[in-house]
Amino acid sequence: MYEKFSNILKRNTGILIRFDDVAPNMNWTMMEKCEVLLNKFNIKPVLGVIPNNQDNELMNYPIKNDFWNIIKKWQTKNWSIAMHGYTHLYDADTFKKDYFGYGGRSEFFGHSYEEQILKIKKGLKLFRDNNIEITTFFAPNHTYDLNTFKALKECGIFQVIDGYGLSTFTFNEIKFVPQLFYNLYMLPYGIQSTQIHLNSWTENDFQVFEKFIEKNHKKVINLDYALSINSNTFMKMLNILIKQTLKTIRKIH
Ligand SMILES: [Zn+2]
């Protein structure tokens, strides 16, 4: 009985390395350092690519004109490519009414279903023009409403890296890989994802990441593994507990 339970825990433990804000304009020097580190440990991250970046903050970084070739090269190395919004421009406020209750501004929340599906379709076309099929999405600033999920499904996307929990879970026909912490943090068990914003990283941030990878590389999983997990009843119970606790904490703050 004990053996069985420990096997379940082991199978349900791992961290997915998710990079946010991958776009033609980015901190390429830092990205190259990360690539060397990931190669050293044979880690396959998931990259959140913004297909049509219009975010001025990101525009300040140097541009690579062969961006899509670089993405394709990463994909052939079995790095996973996900769609991270369409333009990364926030034009609506959620007033904490977004699906996960994070609050803050959003590219998708509050827009009509028609507007949201148009954004997703335009984004997918850019990927397709560059021979990249997208099956996974995560929204800028973690902000969704029910129309976002409806539009994603209509476009054939049934996988999202966001949400509360200690294991991959399915809701509304969509598989969610939970993303809990802003900082790098390895839970003793559970399936997790990082959110890495390397564009604003200093050398010190990189060193923290390097130490994290050196310490935890055996627990790093790829996207396919994270999606292959089906949370059992035990994990579902924990997911509900975590969701309620975090929602309460975020309401207090
Ligand atoms: Zn972002």
CSV table of C-alpha atoms and ligand atoms in Angstrom, one decimal:
chain,number,residue,atom,x,y,z
A,1,MET,CA,0.0,0.0,0.0
A,2,TYR,CA,2.8,2.4,1.0
A,3,GLU,CA,4.8,1.5,-2.1
A,4,LYS,CA,1.8,2.2,-4.3
A,5,PHE,CA,1.2,5.6,-2.8
A,6,SER,CA,4.8,6.6,-3.1
A,7,ASN,CA,4.8,5.6,-6.8
A,8,ILE,CA,1.8,7.8,-7.4
A,9,LEU,CA,3.5,10.7,-5.7
A,10,LYS,CA,6.7,10.2,-7.8
A,11,ARG,CA,4.8,10.0,-11.0
A,12,ASN,CA,2.9,13.2,-10.1
A,13,THR,CA,6.1,15.2,-9.3
A,14,GLY,CA,7.9,17.4,-11.7
A,15,ILE,CA,8.5,20.9,-12.9
A,16,LEU,CA,8.0,22.2,-16.4
A,17,ILE,CA,10.3,25.1,-17.4
A,18,ARG,CA,8.0,27.7,-19.0
A,19,PHE,CA,9.5,30.8,-20.6
A,20,ASP,CA,7.2,33.7,-21.1
A,21,ASP,CA,7.4,36.6,-23.6
A,22,VAL,CA,9.4,35.0,-26.4
A,23,ALA,CA,9.2,37.5,-29.3
A,24,PRO,CA,11.4,38.9,-32.0
A,25,ASN,CA,12.5,41.7,-29.7
A,26,MET,CA,13.9,40.2,-26.5
A,27,ASN,CA,16.9,39.8,-24.3
A,28,TRP,CA,18.8,37.5,-26.7
A,29,THR,CA,22.0,37.6,-24.7
A,30,MET,CA,20.2,36.1,-21.7
A,31,MET,CA,18.2,33.7,-23.9
A,32,GLU,CA,21.5,32.3,-25.3
A,33,LYS,CA,22.9,31.8,-21.8
A,34,CYS,CA,19.8,29.9,-20.8
A,35,GLU,CA,20.0,27.8,-24.0
A,36,VAL,CA,23.6,26.7,-23.1
A,37,LEU,CA,22.4,25.8,-19.5
A,38,LEU,CA,19.3,23.9,-20.7
A,39,ASN,CA,21.4,21.9,-23.3
A,40,LYS,CA,23.9,21.0,-20.6
A,41,PHE,CA,21.1,19.2,-18.6
A,42,ASN,CA,19.1,18.1,-21.7
A,43,ILE,CA,16.1,20.1,-20.6
A,44,LYS,CA,13.2,20.7,-23.0
A,45,PRO,CA,11.3,23.8,-21.9
A,46,VAL,CA,8.1,25.3,-23.3
A,47,LEU,CA,8.3,28.6,-24.9
A,48,GLY,CA,5.5,31.1,-24.8
A,49,VAL,CA,5.8,32.8,-28.1
A,50,ILE,CA,3.9,36.1,-28.8
A,51,PRO,CA,3.1,35.8,-32.5
A,52,ASN,CA,2.5,39.5,-33.2
A,53,ASN,CA,4.2,41.4,-30.4
A,54,GLN,CA,3.0,45.0,-30.0
A,55,ASP,CA,4.1,45.4,-26.4
A,56,ASN,CA,6.3,48.6,-26.2
A,57,GLU,CA,8.1,47.3,-23.2
A,58,LEU,CA,9.4,44.3,-25.2
A,59,MET,CA,10.1,46.5,-28.3
A,60,ASN,CA,13.0,48.1,-26.4
A,61,TYR,CA,15.0,44.8,-26.7
A,62,PRO,CA,17.1,44.0,-29.7
A,63,ILE,CA,15.4,42.4,-32.7
A,64,LYS,CA,16.2,39.1,-34.5
A,65,ASN,CA,14.9,39.2,-38.0
A,66,ASP,CA,15.2,35.4,-38.4
A,67,PHE,CA,13.0,34.9,-35.4
A,68,TRP,CA,10.8,32.3,-36.8
A,69,ASN,CA,13.8,30.3,-38.0
A,70,ILE,CA,15.1,30.3,-34.5
A,71,ILE,CA,11.7,29.1,-33.2
A,72,LYS,CA,11.7,26.3,-35.7
A,73,LYS,CA,15.3,25.3,-34.7
A,74,TRP,CA,14.2,25.1,-31.1
A,75,GLN,CA,11.2,23.0,-32.1
A,76,THR,CA,13.4,20.5,-33.9
A,77,LYS,CA,15.3,20.2,-30.6
A,78,ASN,CA,12.0,19.0,-29.1
A,79,TRP,CA,11.4,22.3,-27.2
A,80,SER,CA,7.7,22.8,-27.0
A,81,ILE,CA,6.1,25.9,-28.5
A,82,ALA,CA,3.0,27.4,-27.0
A,83,MET,CA,1.1,30.6,-28.0
A,84,HIS,CA,1.3,33.4,-25.5
A,85,GLY,CA,-1.5,35.7,-26.4
A,86,TYR,CA,-1.6,37.5,-29.8
A,87,THR,CA,-0.2,41.0,-29.4
A,88,HIS,CA,0.6,41.0,-25.6
A,89,LEU,CA,-1.2,44.4,-25.4
A,90,TYR,CA,-3.5,44.8,-22.3
A,91,ASP,CA,-6.6,46.8,-23.2
A,92,ALA,CA,-9.1,45.6,-20.5
A,93,ASP,CA,-9.1,45.6,-16.8
A,94,THR,CA,-10.3,42.4,-15.0
A,95,PHE,CA,-11.2,43.9,-11.7
A,96,LYS,CA,-10.4,40.5,-10.3
A,97,LYS,CA,-13.3,38.9,-12.3
A,98,ASP,CA,-10.9,36.9,-14.5
A,99,TYR,CA,-11.3,33.2,-14.3
A,100,PHE,CA,-8.4,32.5,-11.9
A,101,GLY,CA,-9.1,35.7,-9.9
A,102,TYR,CA,-5.6,37.2,-10.4
A,103,GLY,CA,-6.8,40.6,-11.3
A,104,GLY,CA,-4.8,43.1,-13.3
A,105,ARG,CA,-5.0,44.0,-17.0
A,106,SER,CA,-5.7,41.6,-19.8
A,107,GLU,CA,-5.4,41.0,-23.6
A,108,PHE,CA,-8.4,38.6,-23.6
A,109,PHE,CA,-10.7,39.0,-20.6
A,110,GLY,CA,-13.9,41.0,-21.1
A,111,HIS,CA,-13.7,41.0,-24.9
A,112,SER,CA,-16.5,39.4,-26.8
A,113,TYR,CA,-16.2,35.8,-28.0
A,114,GLU,CA,-15.9,37.0,-31.6
A,115,GLU,CA,-13.1,39.4,-30.7
A,116,GLN,CA,-11.2,36.7,-28.8
A,117,ILE,CA,-11.6,34.0,-31.4
A,118,LEU,CA,-10.3,36.5,-34.1
A,119,LYS,CA,-7.2,37.2,-32.0
A,120,ILE,CA,-6.5,33.5,-31.6
A,121,LYS,CA,-7.1,32.8,-35.3
A,122,LYS,CA,-4.8,35.6,-36.4
A,123,GLY,CA,-2.1,34.3,-34.0
A,124,LEU,CA,-2.5,30.7,-35.2
A,125,LYS,CA,-2.2,31.9,-38.8
A,126,LEU,CA,1.2,33.4,-38.1
A,127,PHE,CA,2.4,30.2,-36.6
A,128,ARG,CA,1.0,28.1,-39.4
A,129,ASP,CA,2.7,30.5,-42.0
A,130,ASN,CA,5.9,29.4,-40.3
A,131,ASN,CA,5.0,25.7,-40.3
A,132,ILE,CA,4.4,25.5,-36.5
A,133,GLU,CA,1.2,23.8,-35.2
A,134,ILE,CA,0.0,25.1,-31.9
A,135,THR,CA,-1.9,23.0,-29.4
A,136,THR,CA,-1.1,24.8,-26.1
A,137,PHE,CA,-1.8,28.4,-25.0
A,138,PHE,CA,-1.3,30.6,-22.0
A,139,ALA,CA,-2.6,34.2,-21.8
A,140,PRO,CA,-0.6,37.3,-21.0
A,141,ASN,CA,-1.0,38.1,-17.3
A,142,HIS,CA,-2.8,34.7,-16.7
A,143,THR,CA,-6.1,36.4,-17.4
A,144,TYR,CA,-9.0,34.5,-19.0
A,145,ASP,CA,-12.8,34.4,-19.1
A,146,LEU,CA,-15.1,31.6,-20.2
A,147,ASN,CA,-15.2,33.0,-23.7
A,148,THR,CA,-11.4,32.6,-23.9
A,149,PHE,CA,-11.7,28.9,-23.2
A,150,LYS,CA,-14.6,28.6,-25.7
A,151,ALA,CA,-12.6,30.4,-28.4
A,152,LEU,CA,-9.5,28.3,-27.7
A,153,LYS,CA,-11.5,25.1,-28.1
A,154,GLU,CA,-13.1,26.3,-31.3
A,155,CYS,CA,-9.6,26.8,-32.6
A,156,GLY,CA,-8.5,23.3,-31.6
A,157,ILE,CA,-6.5,24.3,-28.5
A,158,PHE,CA,-7.3,22.1,-25.5
A,159,GLN,CA,-4.2,22.7,-23.4
A,160,VAL,CA,-3.4,25.6,-21.2
A,161,ILE,CA,-0.4,26.2,-18.8
A,162,ASP,CA,-2.0,28.1,-16.0
A,163,GLY,CA,-4.3,27.6,-13.0
A,164,TYR,CA,-4.2,26.4,-9.4
A,165,GLY,CA,-3.4,22.9,-8.3
A,166,LEU,CA,-0.8,20.3,-7.6
A,167,SER,CA,-1.3,18.2,-10.7
A,168,THR,CA,-2.5,18.5,-14.3
A,169,PHE,CA,-6.3,18.7,-14.3
A,170,THR,CA,-9.1,18.8,-16.8
A,171,PHE,CA,-11.9,21.4,-16.7
A,172,ASN,CA,-14.3,22.4,-19.4
A,173,GLU,CA,-12.6,19.8,-21.7
A,174,ILE,CA,-9.3,21.7,-21.4
A,175,LYS,CA,-6.2,20.2,-19.8
A,176,PHE,CA,-4.5,22.6,-17.4
A,177,VAL,CA,-0.9,22.4,-16.2
A,178,PRO,CA,-0.9,24.5,-13.0
A,179,GLN,CA,1.3,27.5,-12.6
A,180,LEU,CA,1.5,28.7,-9.0
A,181,PHE,CA,4.6,30.8,-8.2
A,182,TYR,CA,6.2,33.9,-9.6
A,183,ASN,CA,9.6,32.9,-8.2
A,184,LEU,CA,11.4,29.7,-8.9
A,185,TYR,CA,10.2,27.2,-6.4
A,186,MET,CA,10.2,23.4,-6.3
A,187,LEU,CA,7.4,21.8,-4.4
A,188,PRO,CA,8.2,18.4,-2.7
A,189,TYR,CA,5.5,16.8,-4.9
A,190,GLY,CA,3.1,17.8,-7.6
A,191,ILE,CA,3.2,18.8,-11.3
A,192,GLN,CA,4.2,22.5,-11.6
A,193,SER,CA,5.3,25.0,-14.2
A,194,THR,CA,7.6,28.0,-13.8
A,195,GLN,CA,6.9,31.4,-15.4
A,196,ILE,CA,10.3,32.8,-16.4
A,197,HIS,CA,10.6,36.4,-17.6
A,198,LEU,CA,14.2,36.5,-18.6
A,199,ASN,CA,13.9,39.7,-20.6
A,200,SER,CA,14.3,41.7,-17.4
A,201,TRP,CA,16.9,39.4,-15.8
A,202,THR,CA,20.2,40.6,-14.3
A,203,GLU,CA,23.3,38.4,-14.0
A,204,ASN,CA,22.2,37.6,-10.5
A,205,ASP,CA,18.8,36.3,-11.7
A,206,PHE,CA,20.5,34.0,-14.1
A,207,GLN,CA,22.8,32.6,-11.4
A,208,VAL,CA,19.7,31.9,-9.2
A,209,PHE,CA,18.2,30.0,-12.2
A,210,GLU,CA,21.4,28.2,-12.8
A,211,LYS,CA,21.6,27.0,-9.2
A,212,PHE,CA,17.9,26.0,-9.3
A,213,ILE,CA,18.5,23.9,-12.5
A,214,GLU,CA,21.7,22.3,-11.0
A,215,LYS,CA,19.8,21.3,-7.9
A,216,ASN,CA,16.5,20.2,-9.5
A,217,HIS,CA,17.3,19.1,-13.1
A,218,LYS,CA,16.3,15.5,-12.4
A,219,LYS,CA,12.8,16.7,-11.5
A,220,VAL,CA,12.4,18.8,-14.7
A,221,ILE,CA,9.7,17.4,-17.1
A,222,ASN,CA,8.7,18.4,-20.6
A,223,LEU,CA,5.3,19.5,-21.7
A,224,ASP,CA,4.2,16.1,-23.1
A,225,TYR,CA,4.9,14.5,-19.7
A,226,ALA,CA,3.0,17.2,-17.8
A,227,LEU,CA,0.0,16.7,-20.1
A,228,SER,CA,0.2,12.9,-19.8
A,229,ILE,CA,-0.6,13.1,-16.1
A,230,ASN,CA,-4.2,12.4,-15.1
A,231,SER,CA,-4.8,13.6,-11.6
A,232,ASN,CA,-6.4,10.9,-9.5
A,233,THR,CA,-9.0,11.6,-6.8
A,234,PHE,CA,-6.3,12.4,-4.2
A,235,MET,CA,-4.8,15.0,-6.5
A,236,LYS,CA,-8.2,16.4,-7.3
A,237,MET,CA,-8.8,16.9,-3.6
A,238,LEU,CA,-5.5,18.7,-3.2
A,239,ASN,CA,-6.2,20.9,-6.2
A,240,ILE,CA,-9.5,22.1,-4.7
A,241,LEU,CA,-7.7,22.8,-1.4
A,242,ILE,CA,-4.9,24.8,-3.1
A,243,LYS,CA,-7.3,26.7,-5.2
A,244,GLN,CA,-9.4,27.9,-2.3
A,245,THR,CA,-6.3,28.7,-0.2
A,246,LEU,CA,-4.7,30.8,-2.9
A,247,LYS,CA,-7.9,32.6,-3.8
A,248,THR,CA,-8.3,33.5,-0.1
A,249,ILE,CA,-4.7,34.7,0.2
A,250,ARG,CA,-5.0,36.8,-3.0
A,251,LYS,CA,-8.3,38.4,-1.8
A,252,ILE,CA,-6.6,39.4,1.5
A,253,HIS,CA,-3.7,41.1,-0.3
B,1,ZN,ZN,3.7,37.7,-21.0
